[in-house]
Amino acid sequence: MAKKQKLKNVESPCEDHEYCINVINLIIDGEANKEEEAFFYSHIQDCLHCAQYYKLEQSIREVIRKKLEVKEAPEELIMEVRKKVQESLSKSSRNVR
Amino acid sequence: MRKKTLLQYAPAEKVEIFEEEFLPHIHSIYNFAYRITFDEDDAKDLVQETFLKSFRFIDSFQKGTNAKAWLFRILKNSFINEFRKKNKEPVKIDYQEVETFYNSDEVNHLIASNLQVEAIKEMIGDEVSIALNSLEVDFRTVIILCDLEGFSYEEMALILDVPLGTVRSRLHRARNLLREKLKKYAVSMGYK
C-alpha cells in the first residue's frame, strides 16, 4: 500500500505545488519555520517533482553565488570617499569653532 | 515612524566607525550599485553619495549594529531619489501582468520540469549575468540582496522599506522570472 502511494506521488506532482514551491524557497533561504521544515523533509522523500525542484533551486543559487562576477570598488574610489569624508569632517569642525 | 535617538559621536569615533564598520562593505556596495545601474561611473557616484550620507548621518547609526543593511538602505534611497530622477522617463512595466503569469502553477510546473540541474551547472558567469541583468531592477535587487549578499528577509524589508510579505512575493516572482530566462539558455545549449 505504501509503495503504491509512493509511486502515485512520483508520477503526478503534489496537490498544492504552489505551497511546496514557497516552502522549498524558504528552506533554501534559511527562513522556514519548524512546521515548514517538518513538512519539507517528509514530503521531499515522496515527491520526485519537488525533490527535482529543490535541486534546481539550489543549483541556481549556487551558480549566482559562485559564477557571477563580483565587481570590486576601484582603489581610487575608496581614496576619494575617504578624502571627501575627511573634508566634511574638517568643514564641520571649522563650523563648530 | 520610529523616533531615532541621535548619538553624537566624537569626531575620532566617527572616523573609527566609518573605517571599521562602513568602509569594509564598499565592495559589496559598489557591486550592487553597478548591478542596478549597469554603468561604472553611475555606480561610483552612487557609492560616493552613499558613503558621504552614511557619514553625515552617522549619529543616527548605533555603533556595532547592522552597518551593511544600513548602507544598502541608504544606497537604495539614493538610487530611487536621485538616480531615477536623473533619467527623466522611468522604466514602466506592467508588473501585474507579468507577475500574474509567472505566479501561475502551470508556469512553475512547466519551468521546473524542463530546466535541468545539469544545464544550470554548465552555465558560465556571463550567461547568469545576462539572465539576471535582464530582470527589472526591483526583481534584480531582491535576488542580489538575498542570494549574493545573503540578507535575511527581515533585513531586506528594512533595506527596501517594504513589508515582509512584499519581500517574499517579490522574491518569488523574481525567481520565477530568472528561472524562465535561464531555461531559455538551457534550451539554447541543447538541454530539453
Short mmCIF file of C-alpha atoms in Angstrom, two decimals:
data_model
loop_
_atom_site.label_atom_id
_atom_site.label_comp_id
_atom_site.label_asym_id
_atom_site.label_seq_id
_atom_site.Cartn_x
_atom_site.Cartn_y
_atom_site.Cartn_z
CA MET A 1 0.00 0.00 0.00
CA ALA A 2 2.79 2.35 0.95
CA LYS A 3 4.62 1.51 -2.24
CA LYS A 4 1.55 2.20 -4.32
CA GLN A 5 1.13 5.57 -2.65
CA LYS A 6 4.76 6.44 -3.31
CA LEU A 7 4.54 5.55 -6.98
CA LYS A 8 1.41 7.61 -7.36
CA ASN A 9 3.20 10.65 -5.93
CA VAL A 10 6.18 10.20 -8.18
CA GLU A 11 4.03 10.12 -11.25
CA SER A 12 1.97 13.21 -10.52
CA PRO A 13 3.03 16.42 -8.86
CA CYS A 14 1.82 17.17 -5.37
CA GLU A 15 -1.64 18.53 -4.65
CA ASP A 16 -0.60 22.05 -3.72
CA HIS A 17 2.59 22.64 -5.64
CA GLU A 18 2.48 26.40 -5.11
CA TYR A 19 2.74 25.82 -1.36
CA CYS A 20 5.62 23.39 -1.91
CA ILE A 21 7.50 25.92 -4.05
CA ASN A 22 7.15 28.52 -1.32
CA VAL A 23 8.36 26.12 1.34
CA ILE A 24 11.31 24.97 -0.78
CA ASN A 25 12.43 28.56 -1.25
CA LEU A 26 12.05 29.29 2.45
CA ILE A 27 14.14 26.20 3.26
CA ILE A 28 16.95 27.21 0.90
CA ASP A 29 16.87 30.81 2.14
CA GLY A 30 17.03 29.60 5.75
CA GLU A 31 13.68 31.28 6.51
CA ALA A 32 11.40 28.28 7.09
CA ASN A 33 9.75 27.71 10.46
CA LYS A 34 9.68 24.33 12.22
CA GLU A 35 6.35 23.31 10.74
CA GLU A 36 7.52 24.10 7.21
CA GLU A 37 10.78 22.26 7.80
CA ALA A 38 8.93 19.17 9.02
CA PHE A 39 6.63 19.26 6.01
CA PHE A 40 9.53 19.66 3.62
CA TYR A 41 11.70 16.83 4.94
CA SER A 42 8.84 14.37 4.95
CA HIS A 43 7.37 15.48 1.60
CA ILE A 44 10.66 15.51 -0.32
CA GLN A 45 11.09 11.79 0.24
CA ASP A 46 7.84 11.01 -1.53
CA CYS A 47 7.63 13.61 -4.24
CA LEU A 48 10.15 13.36 -7.05
CA HIS A 49 8.80 16.53 -8.61
CA CYS A 50 9.56 18.59 -5.50
CA ALA A 51 12.91 16.88 -5.00
CA GLN A 52 13.90 17.93 -8.52
CA TYR A 53 12.63 21.43 -7.94
CA TYR A 54 14.66 21.66 -4.73
CA LYS A 55 17.85 20.59 -6.54
CA LEU A 56 17.16 23.02 -9.33
CA GLU A 57 16.65 25.96 -6.99
CA GLN A 58 19.78 25.04 -5.08
CA SER A 59 21.83 24.94 -8.25
CA ILE A 60 20.52 28.34 -9.38
CA ARG A 61 21.53 29.87 -6.02
CA GLU A 62 24.92 28.22 -6.27
CA VAL A 63 25.57 29.45 -9.77
CA ILE A 64 24.66 33.00 -8.72
CA ARG A 65 26.99 32.85 -5.73
CA LYS A 66 29.90 31.19 -7.48
CA LYS A 67 29.83 32.28 -11.09
CA LEU A 68 28.52 35.81 -11.06
CA GLU A 69 31.35 38.28 -11.46
CA VAL A 70 31.66 40.48 -8.39
CA LYS A 71 32.78 43.99 -9.25
CA GLU A 72 35.26 45.34 -6.74
CA ALA A 73 35.32 49.02 -5.91
CA PRO A 74 38.34 50.65 -7.61
CA GLU A 75 41.09 51.77 -5.25
CA GLU A 76 40.80 55.41 -6.40
CA LEU A 77 37.12 55.39 -5.46
CA ILE A 78 37.96 54.25 -1.94
CA MET A 79 40.60 57.01 -1.69
CA GLU A 80 38.13 59.59 -2.99
CA VAL A 81 35.47 58.53 -0.47
CA ARG A 82 38.00 58.77 2.37
CA LYS A 83 39.15 62.19 1.16
CA LYS A 84 35.63 63.58 0.99
CA VAL A 85 34.79 62.26 4.43
CA GLN A 86 37.90 63.94 5.85
CA GLU A 87 36.93 67.17 4.11
CA SER A 88 33.43 67.09 5.52
CA LEU A 89 34.87 66.40 8.96
CA SER A 90 37.24 69.35 8.87
CA LYS A 91 34.48 71.56 7.45
CA SER A 92 32.15 70.69 10.32
CA SER A 93 34.86 71.16 12.95
CA ARG A 94 35.63 74.62 11.47
CA ASN A 95 31.92 75.44 11.77
CA VAL A 96 31.93 74.41 15.42
CA ARG A 97 34.79 76.79 16.11
CA MET B 1 7.58 56.39 12.16
CA ARG B 2 10.12 55.49 14.79
CA LYS B 3 11.81 58.34 16.56
CA LYS B 4 15.53 57.97 16.31
CA THR B 5 17.92 58.90 19.04
CA LEU B 6 20.93 60.84 17.88
CA LEU B 7 24.12 59.59 19.44
CA GLN B 8 26.55 62.45 18.81
CA TYR B 9 29.85 60.67 18.41
CA ALA B 10 33.14 62.50 18.83
CA PRO B 11 34.97 63.19 15.53
CA ALA B 12 37.59 60.48 16.15
CA GLU B 13 34.87 57.97 16.93
CA LYS B 14 33.02 58.88 13.75
CA VAL B 15 36.12 58.16 11.70
CA GLU B 16 36.64 54.90 13.55
CA ILE B 17 33.08 53.73 12.86
CA PHE B 18 33.41 54.82 9.26
CA GLU B 19 36.68 52.98 8.74
CA GLU B 20 35.85 49.84 10.69
CA GLU B 21 32.14 49.37 10.14
CA PHE B 22 31.25 51.15 6.90
CA LEU B 23 34.23 51.00 4.55
CA PRO B 24 34.67 47.19 4.70
CA HIS B 25 31.35 46.97 2.81
CA ILE B 26 32.43 49.20 -0.06
CA HIS B 27 32.98 46.31 -2.48
CA SER B 28 29.51 44.88 -1.86
CA ILE B 29 28.02 48.34 -2.15
CA TYR B 30 29.87 49.05 -5.38
CA ASN B 31 28.93 45.68 -6.86
CA PHE B 32 25.27 46.29 -6.03
CA ALA B 33 25.40 49.83 -7.41
CA TYR B 34 26.89 48.51 -10.63
CA ARG B 35 24.28 45.78 -10.93
CA ILE B 36 21.42 48.24 -10.63
CA THR B 37 22.87 50.95 -12.88
CA PHE B 38 24.97 48.92 -15.39
CA ASP B 39 27.39 51.81 -15.52
CA GLU B 40 30.71 52.17 -13.72
CA ASP B 41 30.54 55.97 -13.42
CA ASP B 42 26.98 55.90 -12.12
CA ALA B 43 27.98 53.17 -9.70
CA LYS B 44 30.90 55.28 -8.44
CA ASP B 45 28.62 58.31 -7.98
CA LEU B 46 26.12 56.21 -6.06
CA VAL B 47 28.83 54.76 -3.84
CA GLN B 48 30.24 58.20 -3.05
CA GLU B 49 26.78 59.52 -2.31
CA THR B 50 26.03 56.53 -0.08
CA PHE B 51 29.21 56.80 1.97
CA LEU B 52 29.02 60.57 2.33
CA LYS B 53 25.43 60.29 3.50
CA SER B 54 26.37 57.48 5.87
CA PHE B 55 28.98 59.76 7.41
CA ARG B 56 26.70 62.79 7.51
CA PHE B 57 24.02 60.80 9.33
CA ILE B 58 26.40 58.70 11.40
CA ASP B 59 24.82 59.96 14.63
CA SER B 60 21.68 58.02 13.79
CA PHE B 61 23.67 54.79 13.42
CA GLN B 62 24.07 52.65 16.52
CA LYS B 63 27.67 51.50 16.68
CA GLY B 64 28.07 47.74 16.35
CA THR B 65 24.69 47.16 14.70
CA ASN B 66 23.97 46.08 11.13
CA ALA B 67 26.09 48.55 9.14
CA LYS B 68 25.79 46.59 5.92
CA ALA B 69 21.98 46.71 5.88
CA TRP B 70 22.10 50.39 6.86
CA LEU B 71 24.41 51.20 3.95
CA PHE B 72 22.33 49.22 1.47
CA ARG B 73 19.27 51.12 2.64
CA ILE B 74 20.98 54.45 2.03
CA LEU B 75 22.13 53.27 -1.38
CA LYS B 76 18.65 52.14 -2.32
CA ASN B 77 17.18 55.51 -1.29
CA SER B 78 19.85 57.43 -3.18
CA PHE B 79 19.16 55.34 -6.24
CA ILE B 80 15.42 55.99 -6.09
CA ASN B 81 15.62 59.67 -5.16
CA GLU B 82 18.45 60.87 -7.29
CA PHE B 83 19.48 58.39 -9.90
CA ARG B 84 16.00 57.57 -11.13
CA LYS B 85 15.08 61.25 -11.13
CA LYS B 86 18.02 61.97 -13.45
CA ASN B 87 16.65 59.57 -16.02
CA LYS B 88 13.53 61.52 -16.82
CA GLU B 89 11.49 58.65 -18.10
CA PRO B 90 11.34 55.90 -15.50
CA VAL B 91 11.00 52.39 -16.79
CA LYS B 92 7.38 51.44 -16.81
CA ILE B 93 6.37 47.84 -16.88
CA ASP B 94 3.05 46.28 -16.22
CA TYR B 95 4.27 44.23 -13.29
CA GLN B 96 0.81 42.96 -12.53
CA GLU B 97 0.52 41.29 -15.88
CA VAL B 98 3.99 39.78 -15.67
CA GLU B 99 3.51 38.70 -12.08
CA THR B 100 0.14 37.06 -12.64
CA PHE B 101 1.55 34.98 -15.45
CA TYR B 102 4.68 33.93 -13.62
CA ASN B 103 2.81 33.15 -10.44
CA SER B 104 0.62 30.55 -12.01
CA ASP B 105 1.08 26.94 -11.02
CA GLU B 106 1.16 25.93 -14.63
CA VAL B 107 4.23 28.00 -15.36
CA ASN B 108 6.03 26.86 -12.22
CA HIS B 109 5.43 23.28 -13.20
CA LEU B 110 6.44 23.81 -16.79
CA ILE B 111 9.66 25.60 -15.98
CA ALA B 112 10.77 23.30 -13.21
CA SER B 113 10.22 20.15 -15.17
CA ASN B 114 12.01 21.39 -18.25
CA LEU B 115 15.08 23.00 -16.83
CA GLN B 116 17.71 20.51 -15.91
CA VAL B 117 20.03 20.92 -12.99
CA GLU B 118 22.93 19.87 -15.23
CA ALA B 119 22.23 22.73 -17.61
CA ILE B 120 22.45 25.21 -14.76
CA LYS B 121 25.70 23.75 -13.55
CA GLU B 122 27.18 24.06 -17.03
CA MET B 123 26.40 27.74 -17.20
CA ILE B 124 29.13 30.29 -17.07
CA GLY B 125 29.07 33.62 -15.28
CA ASP B 126 28.19 35.62 -18.39
CA GLU B 127 25.02 33.67 -19.02
CA VAL B 128 23.88 34.00 -15.44
CA SER B 129 24.77 37.67 -15.52
CA ILE B 130 22.80 38.34 -18.70
CA ALA B 131 19.79 36.49 -17.32
CA LEU B 132 19.92 38.44 -14.06
CA ASN B 133 20.53 41.76 -15.78
CA SER B 134 17.50 41.28 -17.98
CA LEU B 135 15.21 41.33 -14.94
CA GLU B 136 13.55 44.60 -13.96
CA VAL B 137 15.51 46.42 -11.30
CA ASP B 138 13.13 45.63 -8.41
CA PHE B 139 13.32 41.92 -9.16
CA ARG B 140 17.06 42.02 -9.79
CA THR B 141 17.52 43.80 -6.48
CA VAL B 142 15.87 41.13 -4.34
CA ILE B 143 17.84 38.34 -6.00
CA ILE B 144 21.13 40.14 -5.38
CA LEU B 145 20.28 41.05 -1.81
CA CYS B 146 19.16 37.53 -0.95
CA ASP B 147 21.37 35.21 -2.99
CA LEU B 148 24.53 37.22 -3.41
CA GLU B 149 24.64 39.32 -0.28
CA GLY B 150 22.91 36.83 1.99
CA PHE B 151 20.50 39.26 3.62
CA SER B 152 17.59 37.79 5.56
CA TYR B 153 14.02 38.60 4.52
CA GLU B 154 13.74 40.89 7.52
CA GLU B 155 16.87 42.80 6.57
CA MET B 156 15.60 43.09 3.01
CA ALA B 157 12.31 44.52 4.28
CA LEU B 158 14.30 47.13 6.19
CA ILE B 159 16.56 47.97 3.26
CA LEU B 160 13.73 48.22 0.76
CA ASP B 161 11.30 49.78 3.21
CA VAL B 162 8.52 47.34 2.32
CA PRO B 163 6.56 44.80 4.41
CA LEU B 164 7.95 41.28 4.84
CA GLY B 165 5.13 39.88 2.71
CA THR B 166 6.20 42.09 -0.19
CA VAL B 167 9.78 40.82 0.12
CA ARG B 168 8.53 37.25 -0.08
CA SER B 169 6.25 37.79 -3.04
CA ARG B 170 8.75 39.92 -4.95
CA LEU B 171 11.42 37.31 -4.42
CA HIS B 172 9.07 34.56 -5.51
CA ARG B 173 8.27 36.45 -8.70
CA ALA B 174 11.89 37.32 -9.31
CA ARG B 175 12.91 33.67 -9.02
CA ASN B 176 10.24 32.59 -11.48
CA LEU B 177 11.38 35.20 -13.97
CA LEU B 178 15.04 34.29 -13.54
CA ARG B 179 14.30 30.60 -13.95
CA GLU B 180 12.47 31.34 -17.18
CA LYS B 181 15.48 33.28 -18.51
CA LEU B 182 17.85 30.51 -17.50
CA LYS B 183 15.59 27.98 -19.11
CA LYS B 184 15.94 29.78 -22.42
CA TYR B 185 19.70 29.50 -22.13
CA ALA B 186 19.44 25.86 -21.17
CA VAL B 187 17.36 25.16 -24.27
CA SER B 188 19.82 27.07 -26.45
CA MET B 189 22.57 24.90 -25.03
CA GLY B 190 20.71 21.83 -26.18
CA TYR B 191 19.06 20.80 -22.92
CA LYS B 192 15.40 19.97 -23.09
#
